mmCIF file of N, CA and C in Angstrom:
data_model
loop_
_atom_site.group_PDB
_atom_site.id
_atom_site.type_symbol
_atom_site.label_atom_id
_atom_site.label_comp_id
_atom_site.label_asym_id
_atom_site.label_seq_id
_atom_site.Cartn_x
_atom_site.Cartn_y
_atom_site.Cartn_z
ATOM 1 N N MET J 227 82.621 134.120 101.484
ATOM 2 C CA MET J 227 81.696 133.010 101.392
ATOM 3 C C MET J 227 82.479 131.710 101.474
ATOM 4 N N ASN J 228 82.034 130.802 102.323
ATOM 5 C CA ASN J 228 82.685 129.508 102.484
ATOM 6 C C ASN J 228 82.327 128.585 101.325
ATOM 7 N N PRO J 229 83.280 127.749 100.909
ATOM 8 C CA PRO J 229 82.967 126.788 99.844
ATOM 9 C C PRO J 229 81.963 125.759 100.366
ATOM 10 N N PRO J 230 81.236 125.129 99.471
ATOM 11 C CA PRO J 230 80.271 124.111 99.921
ATOM 12 C C PRO J 230 80.989 122.894 100.490
ATOM 13 N N GLU J 231 80.339 122.245 101.422
ATOM 14 C CA GLU J 231 80.866 120.999 101.976
ATOM 15 C C GLU J 231 80.808 119.918 100.902
ATOM 16 N N ILE J 232 81.760 119.017 100.925
ATOM 17 C CA ILE J 232 81.787 117.904 99.980
ATOM 18 C C ILE J 232 81.407 116.637 100.728
ATOM 19 N N ASP J 233 80.393 115.961 100.236
ATOM 20 C CA ASP J 233 79.940 114.702 100.812
ATOM 21 C C ASP J 233 81.089 113.691 100.776
ATOM 22 N N ASP J 234 81.208 112.879 101.821
ATOM 23 C CA ASP J 234 82.294 111.899 101.891
ATOM 24 C C ASP J 234 82.284 110.928 100.715
ATOM 25 N N ALA J 235 81.113 110.492 100.275
ATOM 26 C CA ALA J 235 81.040 109.559 99.140
ATOM 27 C C ALA J 235 81.519 110.234 97.857
ATOM 28 N N VAL J 236 81.184 111.497 97.686
ATOM 29 C CA VAL J 236 81.629 112.253 96.510
ATOM 30 C C VAL J 236 83.144 112.449 96.571
ATOM 31 N N ALA J 237 83.647 112.802 97.737
ATOM 32 C CA ALA J 237 85.091 112.994 97.906
ATOM 33 C C ALA J 237 85.832 111.682 97.637
ATOM 34 N N ALA J 238 85.300 110.573 98.126
ATOM 35 C CA ALA J 238 85.934 109.272 97.898
ATOM 36 C C ALA J 238 85.954 108.927 96.413
ATOM 37 N N ALA J 239 84.857 109.204 95.715
ATOM 38 C CA ALA J 239 84.804 108.920 94.278
ATOM 39 C C ALA J 239 85.813 109.781 93.519
ATOM 40 N N ALA J 240 85.933 111.043 93.905
ATOM 41 C CA ALA J 240 86.896 111.935 93.251
ATOM 42 C C ALA J 240 88.323 111.480 93.547
ATOM 43 N N PHE J 241 88.585 111.038 94.772
ATOM 44 C CA PHE J 241 89.909 110.535 95.129
ATOM 45 C C PHE J 241 90.247 109.303 94.290
ATOM 46 N N ARG J 242 89.301 108.388 94.141
ATOM 47 C CA ARG J 242 89.544 107.187 93.324
ATOM 48 C C ARG J 242 89.829 107.568 91.877
ATOM 49 N N ARG J 243 89.129 108.578 91.370
ATOM 50 C CA ARG J 243 89.364 109.036 89.996
ATOM 51 C C ARG J 243 90.772 109.627 89.870
ATOM 52 N N LEU J 244 91.198 110.399 90.874
ATOM 53 C CA LEU J 244 92.552 110.954 90.875
ATOM 54 C C LEU J 244 93.588 109.836 90.876
ATOM 55 N N ILE J 245 93.376 108.815 91.690
ATOM 56 C CA ILE J 245 94.308 107.692 91.751
ATOM 57 C C ILE J 245 94.377 106.992 90.394
ATOM 58 N N ALA J 246 93.223 106.747 89.776
ATOM 59 C CA ALA J 246 93.194 106.098 88.459
ATOM 60 C C ALA J 246 93.927 106.950 87.425
ATOM 61 N N HIS J 247 93.732 108.248 87.490
ATOM 62 C CA HIS J 247 94.398 109.159 86.561
ATOM 63 C C HIS J 247 95.916 109.091 86.733
ATOM 64 N N LEU J 248 96.383 109.132 87.974
ATOM 65 C CA LEU J 248 97.825 109.089 88.222
ATOM 66 C C LEU J 248 98.423 107.736 87.865
ATOM 67 N N ARG J 249 97.665 106.665 88.041
ATOM 68 C CA ARG J 249 98.165 105.345 87.622
ATOM 69 C C ARG J 249 98.333 105.301 86.106
ATOM 70 N N HIS J 250 97.411 105.926 85.394
ATOM 71 C CA HIS J 250 97.480 105.962 83.929
ATOM 72 C C HIS J 250 98.618 106.848 83.441
ATOM 73 N N ARG J 251 98.830 107.979 84.102
ATOM 74 C CA ARG J 251 99.817 108.964 83.655
ATOM 75 C C ARG J 251 101.161 108.729 84.329
ATOM 76 N N THR J 252 101.766 107.598 84.023
ATOM 77 C CA THR J 252 103.072 107.285 84.596
ATOM 78 C C THR J 252 104.149 108.239 84.100
ATOM 79 N N ASP J 253 103.854 108.975 83.015
ATOM 80 C CA ASP J 253 104.809 109.962 82.517
ATOM 81 C C ASP J 253 104.884 111.189 83.420
ATOM 82 N N ALA J 254 103.875 111.400 84.245
ATOM 83 C CA ALA J 254 103.893 112.523 85.192
ATOM 84 C C ALA J 254 104.773 112.117 86.366
ATOM 85 N N GLN J 255 105.982 112.611 86.378
ATOM 86 C CA GLN J 255 106.951 112.242 87.401
ATOM 87 C C GLN J 255 106.616 112.904 88.738
ATOM 88 N N ASN J 256 106.879 112.186 89.835
ATOM 89 C CA ASN J 256 106.619 112.736 91.162
ATOM 90 C C ASN J 256 107.354 114.053 91.385
ATOM 91 N N VAL J 257 108.592 114.129 90.929
ATOM 92 C CA VAL J 257 109.366 115.353 91.140
ATOM 93 C C VAL J 257 108.702 116.536 90.427
ATOM 94 N N ASP J 258 108.079 116.287 89.271
ATOM 95 C CA ASP J 258 107.368 117.362 88.566
ATOM 96 C C ASP J 258 106.073 117.730 89.278
ATOM 97 N N LEU J 259 105.353 116.721 89.786
ATOM 98 C CA LEU J 259 104.147 117.008 90.564
ATOM 99 C C LEU J 259 104.497 117.848 91.789
ATOM 100 N N MET J 260 105.580 117.470 92.464
ATOM 101 C CA MET J 260 106.021 118.228 93.640
ATOM 102 C C MET J 260 106.420 119.649 93.247
ATOM 103 N N GLY J 261 107.096 119.785 92.112
ATOM 104 C CA GLY J 261 107.544 121.102 91.670
ATOM 105 C C GLY J 261 106.402 122.019 91.302
ATOM 106 N N LEU J 262 105.330 121.454 90.795
ATOM 107 C CA LEU J 262 104.185 122.255 90.386
ATOM 108 C C LEU J 262 103.173 122.450 91.504
ATOM 109 N N ALA J 263 102.820 121.355 92.181
ATOM 110 C CA ALA J 263 101.705 121.406 93.118
ATOM 111 C C ALA J 263 102.105 121.195 94.577
ATOM 112 N N GLY J 264 103.334 120.788 94.818
ATOM 113 C CA GLY J 264 103.764 120.598 96.196
ATOM 114 C C GLY J 264 103.302 119.286 96.815
ATOM 115 N N PHE J 265 102.803 118.367 96.005
ATOM 116 C CA PHE J 265 102.465 117.034 96.488
ATOM 117 C C PHE J 265 102.628 116.051 95.330
ATOM 118 N N CYS J 266 102.720 114.768 95.680
ATOM 119 C CA CYS J 266 102.913 113.737 94.653
ATOM 120 C C CYS J 266 102.197 112.462 95.084
ATOM 121 N N ARG J 267 102.437 111.395 94.363
ATOM 122 C CA ARG J 267 101.821 110.105 94.689
ATOM 123 C C ARG J 267 102.210 109.644 96.093
ATOM 124 N N ASN J 268 103.480 109.847 96.461
ATOM 125 C CA ASN J 268 103.918 109.463 97.804
ATOM 126 C C ASN J 268 103.133 110.215 98.864
ATOM 127 N N CYS J 269 102.909 111.503 98.635
ATOM 128 C CA CYS J 269 102.132 112.296 99.590
ATOM 129 C C CYS J 269 100.728 111.726 99.727
ATOM 130 N N LEU J 270 100.086 111.418 98.594
ATOM 131 C CA LEU J 270 98.734 110.849 98.645
ATOM 132 C C LEU J 270 98.727 109.550 99.444
ATOM 133 N N GLY J 271 99.723 108.698 99.203
ATOM 134 C CA GLY J 271 99.808 107.456 99.965
ATOM 135 C C GLY J 271 100.007 107.713 101.444
ATOM 136 N N ASP J 272 100.864 108.664 101.769
ATOM 137 C CA ASP J 272 101.112 108.986 103.175
ATOM 138 C C ASP J 272 99.863 109.566 103.826
ATOM 139 N N TRP J 273 99.147 110.432 103.112
ATOM 140 C CA TRP J 273 97.901 110.994 103.650
ATOM 141 C C TRP J 273 96.869 109.902 103.866
ATOM 142 N N LEU J 274 96.804 108.955 102.934
ATOM 143 C CA LEU J 274 95.878 107.837 103.058
ATOM 144 C C LEU J 274 96.222 107.010 104.295
ATOM 145 N N SER J 275 97.490 106.723 104.485
ATOM 146 C CA SER J 275 97.925 105.976 105.665
ATOM 147 C C SER J 275 97.572 106.733 106.939
ATOM 148 N N GLU J 276 97.890 108.016 106.977
ATOM 149 C CA GLU J 276 97.620 108.823 108.163
ATOM 150 C C GLU J 276 96.129 108.902 108.459
ATOM 151 N N ALA J 277 95.317 109.051 107.424
ATOM 152 C CA ALA J 277 93.873 109.147 107.614
ATOM 153 C C ALA J 277 93.285 107.827 108.104
ATOM 154 N N SER J 278 93.952 106.712 107.787
ATOM 155 C CA SER J 278 93.430 105.405 108.169
ATOM 156 C C SER J 278 93.760 105.016 109.601
ATOM 157 N N GLN J 279 94.686 105.723 110.215
ATOM 158 C CA GLN J 279 95.074 105.380 111.583
ATOM 159 C C GLN J 279 93.888 105.610 112.518
ATOM 160 N N GLY J 280 93.691 104.705 113.428
ATOM 161 C CA GLY J 280 92.566 104.803 114.358
ATOM 162 C C GLY J 280 91.278 104.232 113.788
ATOM 163 N N THR J 281 91.331 103.691 112.567
ATOM 164 C CA THR J 281 90.156 103.055 111.982
ATOM 165 C C THR J 281 90.266 101.542 112.167
ATOM 166 N N ALA J 282 89.231 100.826 111.739
ATOM 167 C CA ALA J 282 89.246 99.367 111.842
ATOM 168 C C ALA J 282 90.263 98.746 110.909
ATOM 169 N N THR J 283 90.653 99.468 109.850
ATOM 170 C CA THR J 283 91.609 98.933 108.879
ATOM 171 C C THR J 283 92.725 99.933 108.597
ATOM 172 N N PRO J 284 93.602 100.162 109.584
ATOM 173 C CA PRO J 284 94.708 101.096 109.340
ATOM 174 C C PRO J 284 95.649 100.543 108.280
ATOM 175 N N LEU J 285 96.179 101.452 107.470
ATOM 176 C CA LEU J 285 97.122 101.077 106.415
ATOM 177 C C LEU J 285 98.520 101.531 106.798
ATOM 178 N N SER J 286 99.486 100.663 106.584
ATOM 179 C CA SER J 286 100.869 101.086 106.751
ATOM 180 C C SER J 286 101.190 102.050 105.611
ATOM 181 N N ARG J 287 102.268 102.738 105.752
ATOM 182 C CA ARG J 287 102.702 103.657 104.694
ATOM 183 C C ARG J 287 102.931 102.899 103.386
ATOM 184 N N GLU J 288 103.567 101.739 103.476
ATOM 185 C CA GLU J 288 103.844 100.942 102.287
ATOM 186 C C GLU J 288 102.543 100.454 101.640
ATOM 187 N N ALA J 289 101.597 99.983 102.442
ATOM 188 C CA ALA J 289 100.324 99.497 101.904
ATOM 189 C C ALA J 289 99.540 100.639 101.257
ATOM 190 N N ALA J 290 99.572 101.804 101.869
ATOM 191 C CA ALA J 290 98.851 102.947 101.303
ATOM 192 C C ALA J 290 99.493 103.399 99.994
ATOM 193 N N ARG J 291 100.803 103.409 99.931
ATOM 194 C CA ARG J 291 101.476 103.771 98.671
ATOM 195 C C ARG J 291 101.177 102.725 97.598
ATOM 196 N N HIS J 292 101.120 101.456 97.980
ATOM 197 C CA HIS J 292 100.757 100.411 97.037
ATOM 198 C C HIS J 292 99.345 100.676 96.504
ATOM 199 N N ALA J 293 98.438 101.083 97.366
ATOM 200 C CA ALA J 293 97.065 101.402 96.936
ATOM 201 C C ALA J 293 97.058 102.561 95.943
ATOM 202 N N VAL J 294 97.913 103.540 96.141
ATOM 203 C CA VAL J 294 97.976 104.686 95.238
ATOM 204 C C VAL J 294 98.629 104.305 93.914
ATOM 205 N N TYR J 295 99.749 103.631 93.961
ATOM 206 C CA TYR J 295 100.497 103.288 92.752
ATOM 207 C C TYR J 295 99.884 102.118 91.975
ATOM 208 N N GLY J 296 99.160 101.246 92.665
ATOM 209 C CA GLY J 296 98.610 100.059 92.022
ATOM 210 C C GLY J 296 99.578 98.894 92.011
ATOM 211 N N VAL J 297 100.814 99.145 92.364
ATOM 212 C CA VAL J 297 101.875 98.139 92.489
ATOM 213 C C VAL J 297 102.758 98.607 93.646
ATOM 214 N N PRO J 298 103.595 97.733 94.190
ATOM 215 C CA PRO J 298 104.520 98.214 95.226
ATOM 216 C C PRO J 298 105.342 99.395 94.699
ATOM 217 N N TYR J 299 105.622 100.343 95.574
ATOM 218 C CA TYR J 299 106.326 101.569 95.186
ATOM 219 C C TYR J 299 107.646 101.267 94.481
ATOM 220 N N ASP J 300 108.435 100.334 95.012
ATOM 221 C CA ASP J 300 109.734 100.030 94.389
ATOM 222 C C ASP J 300 109.567 99.528 92.959
ATOM 223 N N GLU J 301 108.504 98.764 92.720
ATOM 224 C CA GLU J 301 108.249 98.270 91.361
ATOM 225 C C GLU J 301 107.891 99.429 90.425
ATOM 226 N N TRP J 302 107.009 100.320 90.884
ATOM 227 C CA TRP J 302 106.631 101.484 90.062
ATOM 228 C C TRP J 302 107.871 102.324 89.766
ATOM 229 N N LYS J 303 108.667 102.547 90.808
ATOM 230 C CA LYS J 303 109.869 103.370 90.665
ATOM 231 C C LYS J 303 110.823 102.777 89.633
ATOM 232 N N SER J 304 111.030 101.473 89.680
ATOM 233 C CA SER J 304 111.965 100.869 88.727
ATOM 234 C C SER J 304 111.425 100.892 87.299
ATOM 235 N N ARG J 305 110.122 100.846 87.146
ATOM 236 C CA ARG J 305 109.519 100.870 85.813
ATOM 237 C C ARG J 305 109.387 102.276 85.222
ATOM 238 N N HIS J 306 109.072 103.262 86.061
ATOM 239 C CA HIS J 306 108.626 104.552 85.531
ATOM 240 C C HIS J 306 109.429 105.777 85.964
ATOM 241 N N GLN J 307 110.129 105.713 87.085
ATOM 242 C CA GLN J 307 110.784 106.925 87.587
ATOM 243 C C GLN J 307 112.059 107.214 86.819
ATOM 244 N N GLN J 308 112.167 108.430 86.343
ATOM 245 C CA GLN J 308 113.340 108.894 85.608
ATOM 246 C C GLN J 308 114.253 109.681 86.547
ATOM 247 N N PRO J 309 115.532 109.772 86.234
ATOM 248 C CA PRO J 309 116.416 110.608 87.054
ATOM 249 C C PRO J 309 115.952 112.066 87.018
ATOM 250 N N ALA J 310 116.034 112.717 88.141
ATOM 251 C CA ALA J 310 115.616 114.117 88.231
ATOM 252 C C ALA J 310 116.785 115.028 87.869
ATOM 253 N N SER J 311 116.458 116.092 87.156
ATOM 254 C CA SER J 311 117.474 117.087 86.810
ATOM 255 C C SER J 311 117.643 118.056 87.982
ATOM 256 N N PRO J 312 118.752 118.762 88.019
ATOM 257 C CA PRO J 312 118.914 119.786 89.066
ATOM 258 C C PRO J 312 117.779 120.825 89.025
ATOM 259 N N GLU J 313 117.288 121.153 87.837
ATOM 260 C CA GLU J 313 116.193 122.123 87.717
ATOM 261 C C GLU J 313 114.910 121.574 88.336
ATOM 262 N N GLN J 314 114.623 120.286 88.122
ATOM 263 C CA GLN J 314 113.435 119.680 88.717
ATOM 264 C C GLN J 314 113.532 119.670 90.245
ATOM 265 N N ILE J 315 114.694 119.331 90.752
ATOM 266 C CA ILE J 315 114.896 119.317 92.208
ATOM 267 C C ILE J 315 114.721 120.723 92.774
ATOM 268 N N ALA J 316 115.275 121.728 92.103
ATOM 269 C CA ALA J 316 115.156 123.112 92.584
ATOM 270 C C ALA J 316 113.691 123.555 92.601
ATOM 271 N N ARG J 317 112.926 123.230 91.535
ATOM 272 C CA ARG J 317 111.496 123.583 91.498
ATOM 273 C C ARG J 317 110.739 122.886 92.625
ATOM 274 N N MET J 318 111.076 121.613 92.851
ATOM 275 C CA MET J 318 110.416 120.866 93.910
ATOM 276 C C MET J 318 110.697 121.490 95.275
ATOM 277 N N GLU J 319 111.948 121.822 95.541
ATOM 278 C CA GLU J 319 112.300 122.417 96.833
ATOM 279 C C GLU J 319 111.614 123.762 97.033
ATOM 280 N N GLU J 320 111.538 124.562 95.983
ATOM 281 C CA GLU J 320 110.846 125.856 96.060
ATOM 282 C C GLU J 320 109.351 125.649 96.325
ATOM 283 N N SER J 321 108.776 124.681 95.666
ATOM 284 C CA SER J 321 107.354 124.400 95.832
ATOM 285 C C SER J 321 107.049 123.879 97.231
ATOM 286 N N VAL J 322 107.874 122.972 97.724
ATOM 287 C CA VAL J 322 107.663 122.416 99.061
ATOM 288 C C VAL J 322 107.766 123.523 100.117
ATOM 289 N N ALA J 323 108.652 124.489 99.905
ATOM 290 C CA ALA J 323 108.778 125.603 100.848
ATOM 291 C C ALA J 323 107.459 126.368 100.965
ATOM 292 N N LYS J 324 106.694 126.430 99.877
ATOM 293 C CA LYS J 324 105.397 127.110 99.908
ATOM 294 C C LYS J 324 104.379 126.367 100.758
ATOM 295 N N ASN J 325 104.616 125.090 101.007
ATOM 296 C CA ASN J 325 103.691 124.288 101.808
ATOM 297 C C ASN J 325 103.832 124.543 103.300
ATOM 298 N N ARG J 326 104.887 125.177 103.712
ATOM 299 C CA ARG J 326 105.145 125.320 105.147
ATOM 300 C C ARG J 326 103.989 125.985 105.882
ATOM 301 N N ALA J 327 103.388 127.018 105.309
ATOM 302 C CA ALA J 327 102.259 127.684 105.969
ATOM 303 C C ALA J 327 101.087 126.724 106.118
ATOM 304 N N LEU J 328 100.844 125.918 105.098
ATOM 305 C CA LEU J 328 99.765 124.934 105.176
ATOM 306 C C LEU J 328 100.105 123.875 106.207
ATOM 307 N N ASP J 329 101.334 123.417 106.221
ATOM 308 C CA ASP J 329 101.761 122.425 107.203
ATOM 309 C C ASP J 329 101.520 122.934 108.619
ATOM 310 N N GLU J 330 101.822 124.202 108.853
ATOM 311 C CA GLU J 330 101.640 124.780 110.177
ATOM 312 C C GLU J 330 100.167 124.900 110.533
ATOM 313 N N ALA J 331 99.311 125.140 109.542
ATOM 314 C CA ALA J 331 97.879 125.288 109.786
ATOM 315 C C ALA J 331 97.210 123.940 110.057
ATOM 316 N N LEU J 332 97.756 122.878 109.502
ATOM 317 C CA LEU J 332 97.188 121.551 109.695
ATOM 318 C C LEU J 332 97.781 120.896 110.921
ATOM 319 N N ASP J 333 97.101 119.889 111.410
ATOM 320 C CA ASP J 333 97.619 119.082 112.501
ATOM 321 C C ASP J 333 98.957 118.494 112.075
ATOM 322 N N GLU J 334 99.924 118.508 112.943
ATOM 323 C CA GLU J 334 101.251 117.990 112.599
ATOM 324 C C GLU J 334 101.221 116.532 112.153
ATOM 325 N N SER J 335 100.191 115.798 112.547
ATOM 326 C CA SER J 335 100.121 114.398 112.141
ATOM 327 C C SER J 335 99.612 114.242 110.716
ATOM 328 N N PHE J 336 99.291 115.342 110.067
ATOM 329 C CA PHE J 336 98.760 115.270 108.704
ATOM 330 C C PHE J 336 99.442 116.327 107.857
ATOM 331 N N PRO J 337 100.758 116.134 107.544
ATOM 332 C CA PRO J 337 101.511 117.161 106.824
ATOM 333 C C PRO J 337 101.035 117.352 105.390
ATOM 334 N N ALA J 338 101.219 118.554 104.871
ATOM 335 C CA ALA J 338 100.817 118.862 103.496
ATOM 336 C C ALA J 338 101.701 118.161 102.487
ATOM 337 N N SER J 339 102.937 117.897 102.836
ATOM 338 C CA SER J 339 103.828 117.208 101.907
ATOM 339 C C SER J 339 105.023 116.654 102.654
ATOM 340 N N ASP J 340 105.670 115.719 102.004
ATOM 341 C CA ASP J 340 106.913 115.191 102.537
ATOM 342 C C ASP J 340 108.019 116.213 102.333
ATOM 343 N N PRO J 341 109.034 116.186 103.185
ATOM 344 C CA PRO J 341 110.205 117.007 102.893
ATOM 345 C C PRO J 341 110.884 116.491 101.631
ATOM 346 N N PRO J 342 111.648 117.322 100.944
ATOM 347 C CA PRO J 342 112.277 116.889 99.698
ATOM 348 C C PRO J 342 113.040 115.579 99.809
ATOM 349 N N ALA J 343 113.683 115.314 100.915
ATOM 350 C CA ALA J 343 114.450 114.076 101.051
ATOM 351 C C ALA J 343 113.573 112.844 100.914
ATOM 352 N N MET J 344 112.267 112.963 101.173
ATOM 353 C CA MET J 344 111.371 111.826 101.077
ATOM 354 C C MET J 344 110.896 111.578 99.647
ATOM 355 N N THR J 345 110.999 112.572 98.782
ATOM 356 C CA THR J 345 110.408 112.468 97.464
ATOM 357 C C THR J 345 111.413 112.540 96.324
ATOM 358 N N GLU J 346 112.666 112.794 96.629
ATOM 359 C CA GLU J 346 113.669 112.867 95.576
ATOM 360 C C GLU J 346 113.834 111.502 94.923
ATOM 361 N N PRO J 347 113.853 111.462 93.588
ATOM 362 C CA PRO J 347 114.084 110.188 92.916
ATOM 363 C C PRO J 347 115.387 109.551 93.382
ATOM 364 N N GLY J 348 115.381 108.248 93.462
ATOM 365 C CA GLY J 348 116.565 107.516 93.843
ATOM 366 C C GLY J 348 116.700 107.259 95.326
ATOM 367 N N ARG J 349 115.780 107.796 96.120
ATOM 368 C CA ARG J 349 115.841 107.569 97.568
ATOM 369 C C ARG J 349 114.853 106.522 97.975
#
């Protein structure tokens, strides 16, 4: 049985709620999100940018990440990002590897996640 379709307005409202939640939970580090779920705030910003291309108001990657973080990415990073442990990096790399099948199933212009080099703290 196929899941029900989600109305665009409902999906947009849920996305805004997710963004608000992630802005509030600055303790949830991107490397931990990547290690658990295979995506992070950067991924959401990149997906937002990619989805906006070809529209009347395309967003650059930086503008989309700013929309997700609520502040410029570098500012959020300096305020909230902690150094990643080797264990966190290993979990993230293992998790991202699980995304490869999804990446292959999706259009290459809309990847499931950034490669680890794009999401490692300090880069």
